[in-house]
mmCIF file of N, CA and C in Angstrom:
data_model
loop_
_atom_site.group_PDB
_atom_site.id
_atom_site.type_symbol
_atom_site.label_atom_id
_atom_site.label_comp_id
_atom_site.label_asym_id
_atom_site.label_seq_id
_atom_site.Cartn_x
_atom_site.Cartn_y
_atom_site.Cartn_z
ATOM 1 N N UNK A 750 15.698 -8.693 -32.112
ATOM 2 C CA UNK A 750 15.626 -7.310 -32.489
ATOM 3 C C UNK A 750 16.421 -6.491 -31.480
ATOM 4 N N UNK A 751 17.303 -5.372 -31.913
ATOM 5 C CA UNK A 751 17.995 -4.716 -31.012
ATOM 6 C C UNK A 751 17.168 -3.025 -31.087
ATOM 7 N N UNK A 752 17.136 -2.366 -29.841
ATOM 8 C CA UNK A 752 16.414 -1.429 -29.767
ATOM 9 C C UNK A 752 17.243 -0.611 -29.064
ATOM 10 N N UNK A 753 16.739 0.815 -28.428
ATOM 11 C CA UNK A 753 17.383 1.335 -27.303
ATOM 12 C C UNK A 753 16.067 1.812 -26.672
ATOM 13 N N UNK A 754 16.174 1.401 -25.490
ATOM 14 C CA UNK A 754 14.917 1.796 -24.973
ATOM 15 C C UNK A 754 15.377 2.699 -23.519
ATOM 16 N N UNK A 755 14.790 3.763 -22.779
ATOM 17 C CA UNK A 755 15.168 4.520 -22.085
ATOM 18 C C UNK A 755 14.133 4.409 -20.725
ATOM 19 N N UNK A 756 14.686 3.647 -19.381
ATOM 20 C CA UNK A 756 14.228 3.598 -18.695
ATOM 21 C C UNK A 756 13.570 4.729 -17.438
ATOM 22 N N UNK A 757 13.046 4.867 -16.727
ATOM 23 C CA UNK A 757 12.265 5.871 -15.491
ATOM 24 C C UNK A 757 13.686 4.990 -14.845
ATOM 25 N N UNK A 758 13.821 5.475 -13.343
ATOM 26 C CA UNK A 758 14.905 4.780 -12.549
ATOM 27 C C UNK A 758 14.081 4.335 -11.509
ATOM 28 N N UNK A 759 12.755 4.392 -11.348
ATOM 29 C CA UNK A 759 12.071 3.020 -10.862
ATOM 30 C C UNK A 759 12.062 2.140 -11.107
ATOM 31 N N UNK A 760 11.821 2.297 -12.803
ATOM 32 C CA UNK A 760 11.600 0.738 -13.583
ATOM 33 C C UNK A 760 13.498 0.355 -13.657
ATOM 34 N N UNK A 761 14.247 0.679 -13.723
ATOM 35 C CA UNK A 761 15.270 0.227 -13.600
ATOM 36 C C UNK A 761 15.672 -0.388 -12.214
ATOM 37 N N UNK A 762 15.255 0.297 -10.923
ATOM 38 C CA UNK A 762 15.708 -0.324 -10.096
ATOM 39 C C UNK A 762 14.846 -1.508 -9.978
ATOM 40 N N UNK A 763 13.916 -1.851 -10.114
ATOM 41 C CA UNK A 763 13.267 -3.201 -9.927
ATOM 42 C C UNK A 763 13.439 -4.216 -11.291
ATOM 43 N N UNK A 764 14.483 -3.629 -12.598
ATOM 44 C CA UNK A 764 14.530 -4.885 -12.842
ATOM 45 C C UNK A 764 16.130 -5.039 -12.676
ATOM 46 N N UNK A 765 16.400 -4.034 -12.392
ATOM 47 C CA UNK A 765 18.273 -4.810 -11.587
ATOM 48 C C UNK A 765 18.056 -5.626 -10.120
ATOM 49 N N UNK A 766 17.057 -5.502 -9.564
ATOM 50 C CA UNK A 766 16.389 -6.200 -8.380
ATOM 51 C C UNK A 766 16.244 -7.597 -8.680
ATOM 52 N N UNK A 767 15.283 -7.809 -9.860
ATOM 53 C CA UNK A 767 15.036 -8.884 -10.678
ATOM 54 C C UNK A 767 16.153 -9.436 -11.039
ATOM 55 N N UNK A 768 17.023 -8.996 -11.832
ATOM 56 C CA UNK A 768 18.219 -9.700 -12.148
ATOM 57 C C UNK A 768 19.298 -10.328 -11.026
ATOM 58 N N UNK A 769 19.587 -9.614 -10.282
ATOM 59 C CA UNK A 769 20.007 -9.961 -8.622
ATOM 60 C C UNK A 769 19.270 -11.286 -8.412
ATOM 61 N N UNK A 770 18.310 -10.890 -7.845
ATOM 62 C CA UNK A 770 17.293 -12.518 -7.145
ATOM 63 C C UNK A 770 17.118 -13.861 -8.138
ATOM 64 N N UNK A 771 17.004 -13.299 -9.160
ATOM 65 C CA UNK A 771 16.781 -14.625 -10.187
ATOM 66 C C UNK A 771 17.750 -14.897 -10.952
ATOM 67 N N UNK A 772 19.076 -13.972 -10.622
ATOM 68 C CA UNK A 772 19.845 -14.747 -12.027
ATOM 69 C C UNK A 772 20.359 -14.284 -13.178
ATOM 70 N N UNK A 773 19.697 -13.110 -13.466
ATOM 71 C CA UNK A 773 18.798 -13.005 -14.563
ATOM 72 C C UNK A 773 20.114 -12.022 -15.647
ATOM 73 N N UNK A 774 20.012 -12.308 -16.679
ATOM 74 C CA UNK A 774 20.861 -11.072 -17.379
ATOM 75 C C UNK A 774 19.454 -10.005 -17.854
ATOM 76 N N UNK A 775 20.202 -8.311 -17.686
ATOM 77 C CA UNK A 775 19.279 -7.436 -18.597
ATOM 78 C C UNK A 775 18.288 -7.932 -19.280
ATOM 79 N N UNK A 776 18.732 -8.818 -20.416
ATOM 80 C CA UNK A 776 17.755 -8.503 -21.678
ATOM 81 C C UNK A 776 17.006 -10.041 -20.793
ATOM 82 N N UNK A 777 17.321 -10.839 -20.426
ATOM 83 C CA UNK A 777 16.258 -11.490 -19.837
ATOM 84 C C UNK A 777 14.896 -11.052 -18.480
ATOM 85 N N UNK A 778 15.740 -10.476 -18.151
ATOM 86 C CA UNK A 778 14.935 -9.357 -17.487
ATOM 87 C C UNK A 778 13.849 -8.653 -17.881
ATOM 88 N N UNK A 779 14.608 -8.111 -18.794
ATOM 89 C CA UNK A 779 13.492 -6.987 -19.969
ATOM 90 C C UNK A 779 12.280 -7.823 -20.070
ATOM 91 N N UNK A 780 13.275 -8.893 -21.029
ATOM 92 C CA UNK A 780 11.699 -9.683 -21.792
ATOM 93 C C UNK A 780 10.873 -10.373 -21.135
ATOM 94 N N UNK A 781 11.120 -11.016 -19.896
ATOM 95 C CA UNK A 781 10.415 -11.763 -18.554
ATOM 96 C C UNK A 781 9.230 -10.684 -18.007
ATOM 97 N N UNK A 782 9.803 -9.462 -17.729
ATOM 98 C CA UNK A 782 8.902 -8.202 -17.349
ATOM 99 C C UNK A 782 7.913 -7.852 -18.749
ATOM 100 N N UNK A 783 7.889 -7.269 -19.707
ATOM 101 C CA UNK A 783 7.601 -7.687 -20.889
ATOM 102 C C UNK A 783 6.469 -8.587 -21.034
ATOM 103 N N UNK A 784 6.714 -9.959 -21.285
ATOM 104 C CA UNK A 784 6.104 -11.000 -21.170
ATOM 105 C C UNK A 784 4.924 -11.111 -19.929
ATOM 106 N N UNK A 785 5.358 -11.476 -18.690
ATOM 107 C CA UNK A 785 4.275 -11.428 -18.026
ATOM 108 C C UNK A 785 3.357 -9.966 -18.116
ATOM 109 N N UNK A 786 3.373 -8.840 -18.145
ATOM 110 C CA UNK A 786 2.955 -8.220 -18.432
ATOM 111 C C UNK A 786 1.993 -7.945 -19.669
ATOM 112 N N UNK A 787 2.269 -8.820 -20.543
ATOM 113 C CA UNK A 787 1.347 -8.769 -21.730
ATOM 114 C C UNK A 787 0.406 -10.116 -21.603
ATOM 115 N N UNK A 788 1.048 -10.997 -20.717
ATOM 116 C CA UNK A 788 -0.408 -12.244 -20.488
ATOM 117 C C UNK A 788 -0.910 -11.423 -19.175
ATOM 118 N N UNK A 789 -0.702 -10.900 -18.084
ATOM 119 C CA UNK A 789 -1.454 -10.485 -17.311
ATOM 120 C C UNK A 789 -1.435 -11.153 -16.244
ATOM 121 N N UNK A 790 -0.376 -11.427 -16.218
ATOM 122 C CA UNK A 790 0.739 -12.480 -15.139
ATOM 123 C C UNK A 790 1.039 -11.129 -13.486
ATOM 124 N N UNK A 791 1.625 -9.998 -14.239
ATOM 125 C CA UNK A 791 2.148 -9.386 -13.357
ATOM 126 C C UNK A 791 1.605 -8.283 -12.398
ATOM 127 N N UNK A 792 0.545 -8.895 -12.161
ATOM 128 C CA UNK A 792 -0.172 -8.253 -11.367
ATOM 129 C C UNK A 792 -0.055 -8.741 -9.771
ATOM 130 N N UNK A 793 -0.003 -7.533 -9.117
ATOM 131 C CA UNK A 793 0.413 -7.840 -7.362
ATOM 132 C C UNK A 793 -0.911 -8.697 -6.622
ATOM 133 N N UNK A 794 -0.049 -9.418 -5.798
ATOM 134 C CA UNK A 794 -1.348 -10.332 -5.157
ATOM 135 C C UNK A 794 -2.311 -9.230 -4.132
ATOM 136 N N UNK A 795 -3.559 -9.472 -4.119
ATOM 137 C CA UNK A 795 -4.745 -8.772 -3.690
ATOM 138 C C UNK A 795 -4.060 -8.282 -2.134
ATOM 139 N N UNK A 796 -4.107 -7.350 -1.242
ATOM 140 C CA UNK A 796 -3.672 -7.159 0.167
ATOM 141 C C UNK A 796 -4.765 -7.860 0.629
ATOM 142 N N UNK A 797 -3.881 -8.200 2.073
ATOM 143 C CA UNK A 797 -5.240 -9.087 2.748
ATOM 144 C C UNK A 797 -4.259 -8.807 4.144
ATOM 145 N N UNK A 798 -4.875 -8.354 5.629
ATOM 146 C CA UNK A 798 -4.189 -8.162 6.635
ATOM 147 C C UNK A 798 -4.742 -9.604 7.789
ATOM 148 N N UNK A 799 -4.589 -10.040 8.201
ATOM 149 C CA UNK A 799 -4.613 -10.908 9.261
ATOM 150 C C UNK A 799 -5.584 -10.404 10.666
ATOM 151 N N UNK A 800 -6.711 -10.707 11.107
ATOM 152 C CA UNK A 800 -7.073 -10.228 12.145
ATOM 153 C C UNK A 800 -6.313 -10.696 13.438
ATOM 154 N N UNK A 801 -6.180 -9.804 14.174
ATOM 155 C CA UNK A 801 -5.774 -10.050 15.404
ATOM 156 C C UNK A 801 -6.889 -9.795 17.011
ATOM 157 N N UNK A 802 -6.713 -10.309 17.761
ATOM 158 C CA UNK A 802 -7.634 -10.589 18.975
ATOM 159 C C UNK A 802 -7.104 -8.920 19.679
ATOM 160 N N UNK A 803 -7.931 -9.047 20.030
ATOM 161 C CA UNK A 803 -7.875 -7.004 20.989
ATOM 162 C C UNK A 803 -8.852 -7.267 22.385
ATOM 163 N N UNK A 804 -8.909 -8.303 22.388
ATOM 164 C CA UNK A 804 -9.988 -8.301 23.732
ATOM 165 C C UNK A 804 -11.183 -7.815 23.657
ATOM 166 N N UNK A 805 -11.801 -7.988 24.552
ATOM 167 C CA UNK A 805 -12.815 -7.654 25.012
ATOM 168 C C UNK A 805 -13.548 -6.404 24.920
ATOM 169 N N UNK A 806 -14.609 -5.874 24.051
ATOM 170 C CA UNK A 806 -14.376 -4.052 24.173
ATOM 171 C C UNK A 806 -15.152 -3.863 25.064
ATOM 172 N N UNK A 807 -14.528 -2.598 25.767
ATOM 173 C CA UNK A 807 -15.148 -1.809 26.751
ATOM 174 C C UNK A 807 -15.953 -0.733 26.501
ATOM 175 N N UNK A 808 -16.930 -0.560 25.594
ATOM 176 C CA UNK A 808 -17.626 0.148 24.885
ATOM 177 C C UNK A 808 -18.516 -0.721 24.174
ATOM 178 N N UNK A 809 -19.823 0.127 24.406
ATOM 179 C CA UNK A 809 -21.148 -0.947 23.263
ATOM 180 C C UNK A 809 -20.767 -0.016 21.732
ATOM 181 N N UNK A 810 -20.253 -0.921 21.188
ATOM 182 C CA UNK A 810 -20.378 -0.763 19.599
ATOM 183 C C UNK A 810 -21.003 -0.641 19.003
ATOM 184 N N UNK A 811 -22.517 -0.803 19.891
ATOM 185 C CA UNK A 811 -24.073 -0.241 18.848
ATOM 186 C C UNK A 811 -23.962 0.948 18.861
ATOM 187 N N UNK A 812 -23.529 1.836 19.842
ATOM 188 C CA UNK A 812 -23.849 2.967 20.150
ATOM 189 C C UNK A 812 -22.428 4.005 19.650
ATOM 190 N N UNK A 813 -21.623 3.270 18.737
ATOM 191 C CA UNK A 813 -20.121 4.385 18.991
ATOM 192 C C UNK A 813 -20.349 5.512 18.043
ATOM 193 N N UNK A 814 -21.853 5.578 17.281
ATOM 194 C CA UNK A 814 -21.707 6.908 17.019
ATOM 195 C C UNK A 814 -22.603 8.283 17.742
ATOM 196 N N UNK A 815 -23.158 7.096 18.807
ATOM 197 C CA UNK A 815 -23.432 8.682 19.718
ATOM 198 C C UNK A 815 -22.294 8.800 20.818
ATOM 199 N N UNK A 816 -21.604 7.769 20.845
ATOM 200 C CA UNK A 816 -20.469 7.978 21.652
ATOM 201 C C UNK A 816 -19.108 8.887 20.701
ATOM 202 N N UNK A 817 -18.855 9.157 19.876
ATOM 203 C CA UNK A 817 -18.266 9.931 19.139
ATOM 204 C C UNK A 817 -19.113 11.199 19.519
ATOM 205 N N UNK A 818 -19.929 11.270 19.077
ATOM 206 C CA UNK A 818 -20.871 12.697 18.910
ATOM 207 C C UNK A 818 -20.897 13.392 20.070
ATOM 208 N N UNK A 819 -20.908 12.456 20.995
ATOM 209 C CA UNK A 819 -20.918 12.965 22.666
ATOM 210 C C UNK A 819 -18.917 13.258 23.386
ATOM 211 N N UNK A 820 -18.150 12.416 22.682
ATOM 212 C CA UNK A 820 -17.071 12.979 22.803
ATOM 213 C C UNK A 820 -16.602 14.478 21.841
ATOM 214 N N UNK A 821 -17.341 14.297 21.091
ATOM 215 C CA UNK A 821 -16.688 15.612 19.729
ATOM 216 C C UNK A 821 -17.489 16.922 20.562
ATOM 217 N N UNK A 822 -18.972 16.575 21.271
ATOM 218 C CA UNK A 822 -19.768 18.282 21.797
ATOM 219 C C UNK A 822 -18.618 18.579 23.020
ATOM 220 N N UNK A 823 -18.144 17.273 23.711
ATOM 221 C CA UNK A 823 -17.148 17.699 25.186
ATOM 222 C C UNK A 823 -16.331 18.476 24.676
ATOM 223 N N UNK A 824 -15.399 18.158 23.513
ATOM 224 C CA UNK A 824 -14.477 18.593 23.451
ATOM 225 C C UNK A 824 -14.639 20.296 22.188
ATOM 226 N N UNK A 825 -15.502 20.056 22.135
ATOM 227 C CA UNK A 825 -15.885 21.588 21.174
ATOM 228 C C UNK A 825 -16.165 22.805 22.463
ATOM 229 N N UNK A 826 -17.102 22.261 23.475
ATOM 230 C CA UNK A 826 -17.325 23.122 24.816
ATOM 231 C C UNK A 826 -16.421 23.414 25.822
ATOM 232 N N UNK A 827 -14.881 22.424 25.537
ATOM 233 C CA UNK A 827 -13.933 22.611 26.039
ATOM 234 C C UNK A 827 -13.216 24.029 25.534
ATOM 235 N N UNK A 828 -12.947 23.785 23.834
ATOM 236 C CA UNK A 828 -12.196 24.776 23.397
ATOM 237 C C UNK A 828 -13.240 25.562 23.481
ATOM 238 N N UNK A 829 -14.031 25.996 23.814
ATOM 239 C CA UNK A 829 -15.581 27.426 23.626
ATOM 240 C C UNK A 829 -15.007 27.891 24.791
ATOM 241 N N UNK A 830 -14.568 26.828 26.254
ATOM 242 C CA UNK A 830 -14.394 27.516 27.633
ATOM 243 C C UNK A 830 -13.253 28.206 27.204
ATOM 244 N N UNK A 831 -12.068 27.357 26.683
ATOM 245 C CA UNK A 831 -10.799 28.130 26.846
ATOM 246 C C UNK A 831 -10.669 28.826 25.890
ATOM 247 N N UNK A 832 -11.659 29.536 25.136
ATOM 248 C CA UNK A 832 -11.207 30.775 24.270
ATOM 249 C C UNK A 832 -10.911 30.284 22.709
ATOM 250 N N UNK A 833 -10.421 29.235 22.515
ATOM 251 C CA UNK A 833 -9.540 29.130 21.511
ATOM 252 C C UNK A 833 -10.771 28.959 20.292
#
């Protein structure tokens, strides 16, 4: 079937992206995007970040929300001294 279909220039730049990396002509493109998209193929893999080591904390973590609370009154009685 021949159509004319009118792309956003997002969706165009990622399937001239597609065509680049894979090979691909336009209309194979089209219909590959298309296709996975209607089985439910093209969905992005879940984010997932990697933990990394930070040492040792220097702060009890039971307590970081009276330690917040006690940094936020310092700094409210700060700006009260200086006017602002």
């Amino acid at each position: 079937m021949r159509t004319t279909v009118t792309l956003d220039p997002d969706v165009e730049e990622i399937l001239r992206a597609r065509m680049r990396e894979q090979g691909l002509s336009f209309k194979e493109a089209v219909n590959d995007a298309i296709r996975r998209s209607a089985a439910g193929t093209a969905r992005a893999a879940p984010f997932a970040t990697a933990p990394a080591a930070m040492g040792r904390s220097r702060v009890n973590l039971d307590r970081a929300l009276q330690l917040a609370g006690a940094l936020e009154d310092d700094d409210l009685l700060r700006r009260m001294r200086a006017g602002a």
